[in-house]
Tab-separated table of C-alpha atoms in Angstrom:
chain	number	residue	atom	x	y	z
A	220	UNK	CA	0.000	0.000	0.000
A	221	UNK	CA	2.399	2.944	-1.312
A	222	UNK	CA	-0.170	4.936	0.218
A	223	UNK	CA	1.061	4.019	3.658
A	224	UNK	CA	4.292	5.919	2.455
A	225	UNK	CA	2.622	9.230	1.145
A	226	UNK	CA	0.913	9.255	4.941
A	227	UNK	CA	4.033	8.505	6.715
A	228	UNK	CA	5.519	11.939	4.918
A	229	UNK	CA	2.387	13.640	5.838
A	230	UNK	CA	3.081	12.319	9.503
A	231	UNK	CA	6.800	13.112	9.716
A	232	UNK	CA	5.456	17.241	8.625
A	233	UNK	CA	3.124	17.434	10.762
A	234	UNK	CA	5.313	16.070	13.752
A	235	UNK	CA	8.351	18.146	13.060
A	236	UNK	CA	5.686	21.419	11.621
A	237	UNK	CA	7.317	20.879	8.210
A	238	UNK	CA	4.623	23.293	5.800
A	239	UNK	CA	2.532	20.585	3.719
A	240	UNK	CA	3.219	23.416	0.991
A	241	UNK	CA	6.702	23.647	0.540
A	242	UNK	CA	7.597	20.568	-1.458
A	243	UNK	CA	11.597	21.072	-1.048
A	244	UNK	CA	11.200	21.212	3.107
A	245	UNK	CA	9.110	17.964	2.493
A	246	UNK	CA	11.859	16.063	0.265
A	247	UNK	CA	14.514	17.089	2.737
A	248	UNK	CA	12.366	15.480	5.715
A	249	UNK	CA	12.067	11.754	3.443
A	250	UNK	CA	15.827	12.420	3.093
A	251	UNK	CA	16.558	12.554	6.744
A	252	UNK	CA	14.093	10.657	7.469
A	253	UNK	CA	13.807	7.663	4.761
A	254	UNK	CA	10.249	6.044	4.388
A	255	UNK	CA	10.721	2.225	4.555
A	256	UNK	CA	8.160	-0.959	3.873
A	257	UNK	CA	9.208	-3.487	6.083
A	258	UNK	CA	6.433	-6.742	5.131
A	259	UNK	CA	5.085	-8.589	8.126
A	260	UNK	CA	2.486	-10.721	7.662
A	261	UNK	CA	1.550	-10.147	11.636
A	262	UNK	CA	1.236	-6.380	11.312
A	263	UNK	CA	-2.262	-5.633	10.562
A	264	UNK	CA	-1.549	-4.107	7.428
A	265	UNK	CA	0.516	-6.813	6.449
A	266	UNK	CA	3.868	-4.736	6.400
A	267	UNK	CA	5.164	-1.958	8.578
A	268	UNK	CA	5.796	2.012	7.809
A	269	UNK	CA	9.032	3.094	8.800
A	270	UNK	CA	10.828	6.728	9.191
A	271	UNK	CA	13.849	6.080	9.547
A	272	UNK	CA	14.180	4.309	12.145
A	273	UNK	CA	10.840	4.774	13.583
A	274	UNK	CA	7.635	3.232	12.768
A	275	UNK	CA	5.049	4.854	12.286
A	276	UNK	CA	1.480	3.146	13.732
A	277	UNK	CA	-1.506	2.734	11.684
A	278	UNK	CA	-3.197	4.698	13.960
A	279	UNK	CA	-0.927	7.640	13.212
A	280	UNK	CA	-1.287	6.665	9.395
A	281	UNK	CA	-4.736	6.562	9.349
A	282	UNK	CA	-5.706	9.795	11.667
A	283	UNK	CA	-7.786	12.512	10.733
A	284	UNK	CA	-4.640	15.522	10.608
A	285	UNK	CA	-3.172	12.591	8.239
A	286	UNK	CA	-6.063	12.244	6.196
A	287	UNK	CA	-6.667	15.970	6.109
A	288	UNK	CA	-3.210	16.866	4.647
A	289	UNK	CA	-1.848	13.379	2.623
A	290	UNK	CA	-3.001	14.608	-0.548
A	291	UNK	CA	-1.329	17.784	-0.448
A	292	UNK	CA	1.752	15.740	0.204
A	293	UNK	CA	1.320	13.491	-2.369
A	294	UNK	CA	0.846	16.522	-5.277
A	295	UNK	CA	5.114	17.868	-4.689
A	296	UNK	CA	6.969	16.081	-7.639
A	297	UNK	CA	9.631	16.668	-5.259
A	298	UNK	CA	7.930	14.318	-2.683
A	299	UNK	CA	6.692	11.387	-5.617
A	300	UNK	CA	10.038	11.033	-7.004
A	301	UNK	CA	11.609	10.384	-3.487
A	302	UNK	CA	8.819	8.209	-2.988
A	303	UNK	CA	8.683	6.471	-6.390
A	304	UNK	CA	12.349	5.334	-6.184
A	305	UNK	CA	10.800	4.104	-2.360
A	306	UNK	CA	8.359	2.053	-4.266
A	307	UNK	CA	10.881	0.656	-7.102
A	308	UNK	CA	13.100	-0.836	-4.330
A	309	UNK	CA	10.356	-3.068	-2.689
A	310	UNK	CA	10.051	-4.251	-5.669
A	311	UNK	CA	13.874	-4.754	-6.715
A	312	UNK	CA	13.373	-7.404	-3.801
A	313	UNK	CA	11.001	-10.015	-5.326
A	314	UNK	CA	7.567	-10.633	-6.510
A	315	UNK	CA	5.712	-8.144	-4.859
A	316	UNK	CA	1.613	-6.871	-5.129
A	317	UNK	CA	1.601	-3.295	-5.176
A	318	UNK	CA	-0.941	-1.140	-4.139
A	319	UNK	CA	-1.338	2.574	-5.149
A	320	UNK	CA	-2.723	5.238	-7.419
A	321	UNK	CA	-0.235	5.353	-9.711
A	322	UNK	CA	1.339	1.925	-9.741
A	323	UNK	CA	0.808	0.748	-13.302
A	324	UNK	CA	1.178	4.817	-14.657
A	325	UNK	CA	4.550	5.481	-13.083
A	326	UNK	CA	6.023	3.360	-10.446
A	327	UNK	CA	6.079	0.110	-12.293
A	328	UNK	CA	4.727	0.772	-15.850
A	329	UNK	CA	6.109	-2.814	-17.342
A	330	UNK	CA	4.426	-4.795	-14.868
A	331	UNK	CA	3.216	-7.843	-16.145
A	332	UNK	CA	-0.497	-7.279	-14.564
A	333	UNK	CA	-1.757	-4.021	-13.740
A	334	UNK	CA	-5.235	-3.700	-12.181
A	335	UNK	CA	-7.137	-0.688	-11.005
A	336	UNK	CA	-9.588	-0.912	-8.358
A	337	UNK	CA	-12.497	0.840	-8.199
A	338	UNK	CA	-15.371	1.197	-5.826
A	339	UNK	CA	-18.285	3.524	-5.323
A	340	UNK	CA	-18.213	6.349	-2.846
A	341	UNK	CA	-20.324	4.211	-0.646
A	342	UNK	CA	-18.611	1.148	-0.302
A	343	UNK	CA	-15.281	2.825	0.261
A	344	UNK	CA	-17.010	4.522	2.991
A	345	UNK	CA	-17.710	1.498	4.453
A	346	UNK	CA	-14.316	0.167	4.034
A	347	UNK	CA	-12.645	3.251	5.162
A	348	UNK	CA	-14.778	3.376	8.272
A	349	UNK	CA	-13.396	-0.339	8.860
A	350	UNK	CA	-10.193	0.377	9.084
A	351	UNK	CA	-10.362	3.769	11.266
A	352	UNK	CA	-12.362	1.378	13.635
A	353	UNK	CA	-9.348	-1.122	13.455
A	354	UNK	CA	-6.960	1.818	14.072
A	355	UNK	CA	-9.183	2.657	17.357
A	356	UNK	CA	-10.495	5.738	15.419
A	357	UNK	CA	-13.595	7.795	14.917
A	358	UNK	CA	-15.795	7.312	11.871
A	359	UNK	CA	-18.442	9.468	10.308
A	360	UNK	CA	-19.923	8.538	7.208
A	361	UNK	CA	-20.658	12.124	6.413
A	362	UNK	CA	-16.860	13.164	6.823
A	363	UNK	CA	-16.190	10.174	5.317
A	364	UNK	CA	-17.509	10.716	2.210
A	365	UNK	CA	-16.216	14.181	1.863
A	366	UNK	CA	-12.219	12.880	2.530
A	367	UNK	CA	-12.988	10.130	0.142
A	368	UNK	CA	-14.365	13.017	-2.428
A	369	UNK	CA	-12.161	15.806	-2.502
A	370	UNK	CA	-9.316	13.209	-2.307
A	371	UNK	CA	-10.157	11.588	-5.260
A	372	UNK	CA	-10.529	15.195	-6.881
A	373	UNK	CA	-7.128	16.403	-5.818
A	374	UNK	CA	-5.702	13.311	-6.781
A	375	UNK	CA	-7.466	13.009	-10.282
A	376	UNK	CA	-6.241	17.043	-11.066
A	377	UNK	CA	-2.770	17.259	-9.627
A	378	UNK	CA	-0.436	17.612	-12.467
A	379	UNK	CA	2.491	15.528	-11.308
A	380	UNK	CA	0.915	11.392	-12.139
A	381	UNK	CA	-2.892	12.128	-12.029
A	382	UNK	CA	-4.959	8.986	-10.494
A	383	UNK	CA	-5.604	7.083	-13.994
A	384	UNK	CA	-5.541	3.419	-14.590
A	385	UNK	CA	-2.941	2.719	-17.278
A	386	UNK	CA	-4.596	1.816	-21.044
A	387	UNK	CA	-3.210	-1.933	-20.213
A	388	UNK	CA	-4.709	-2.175	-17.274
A	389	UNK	CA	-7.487	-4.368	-15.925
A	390	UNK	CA	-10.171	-2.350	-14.364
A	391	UNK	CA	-12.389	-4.329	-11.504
A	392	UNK	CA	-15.273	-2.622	-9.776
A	393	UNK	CA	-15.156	-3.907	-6.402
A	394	UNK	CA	-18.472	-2.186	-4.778
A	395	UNK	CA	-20.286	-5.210	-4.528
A	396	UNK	CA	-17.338	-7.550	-4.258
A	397	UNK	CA	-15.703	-8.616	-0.684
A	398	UNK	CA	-11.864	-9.057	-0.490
A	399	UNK	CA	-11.482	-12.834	-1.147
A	400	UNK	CA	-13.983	-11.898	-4.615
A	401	UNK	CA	-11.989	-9.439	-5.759
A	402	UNK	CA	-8.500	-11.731	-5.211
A	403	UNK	CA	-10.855	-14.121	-7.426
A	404	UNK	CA	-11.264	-11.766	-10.247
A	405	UNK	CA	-7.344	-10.954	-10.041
A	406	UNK	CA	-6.385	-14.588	-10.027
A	407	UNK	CA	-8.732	-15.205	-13.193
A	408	UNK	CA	-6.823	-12.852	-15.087
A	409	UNK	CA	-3.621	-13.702	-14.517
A	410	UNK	CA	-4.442	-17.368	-14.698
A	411	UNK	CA	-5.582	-16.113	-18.375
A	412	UNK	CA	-2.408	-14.613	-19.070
């Protein structure tokens, strides 16, 4: 989930007050402070977010003042490149399923299989409110759907890799699909391959 990495950056500003607008202060911060994946199938995510040294909890990941600012984060070029040479070296180190909004566009354009998720605003609410729960957060549906929104909007416009699926990938519509279905559909179509 590369998006684990965009909200540890978002994290590391707001604890050391880094301004969420000044792309260069951002890249020096993942320079100081590298964002790591470090998998673990007994973390609840499946792998752990590291700053350095320092992990950084889901429940840090996944909080509000996160939420609120990740986006802005996300849109520095100066901020995707550190993170998209991140991204490249998880994957220098084996097979690897990567999760993110602009996996098959930039990070890993020549992978073999490329599929982009969607879901309705409504399901993803649901989801969303799942893990906040899981993270011992609060939940509102109504906020909710206005993070899910304007992130989506943000992350559609910015001009540094828009949220697109690539023209070669596999587009799944997961609203009415649980987890194990949509690892179903996946499996299908690289068992078609």
């Amino acid at each position: 989930d590369t998006g684990a990495m965009y909200r540890a950056v978002a994290a590391l500003a707001l604890r050391s007050g880094t301004d969420v607008d000044n792309g260069a202060a951002l890249a020096r911060l993942t320079s100081r402070s590298p964002i790591e994946v470090g998998l673990d199938e007994s973390a609840p995510l499946g792998f752990r977010i590291f700053a350095g040294d320092r992990e950084i909890d889901e429940a840090t990941l996944q909080s509000t003042e996160v939420t609120a600012i990740v986006s802005a984060v996300a849109a520095h070029a100066e901020v995707r490149r550190a993170m998209v040479v991140a991204q490249r070296e998880v994957a220098k180190k084996g097979p690897v399923v990567m999760a993110g909004r602009d996996i098959g566009t930039v990070v890993l354009p020549d992978a073999p299989v490329k599929i982009f998720l969607t879901a309705s605003v409504p399901a993803r609410i649901g989801r969303r409110r799942s893990q906040l729960e899981r993270a011992g957060l609060d939940a509102h549906a109504h906020r909710l759907a206005e993070e899910i929104e304007e992130r989506d909007r943000l992350d559609r416009t910015r001009a540094i890799s828009p949220l697109a699926p690539a023209p070669d990938a596999h587009v799944i519509d997961s609203s009415e699909i649980d987890a194990d279905g949509v690892v179903d559909a996946i499996c299908a179509i690289v068992d078609n391959l």
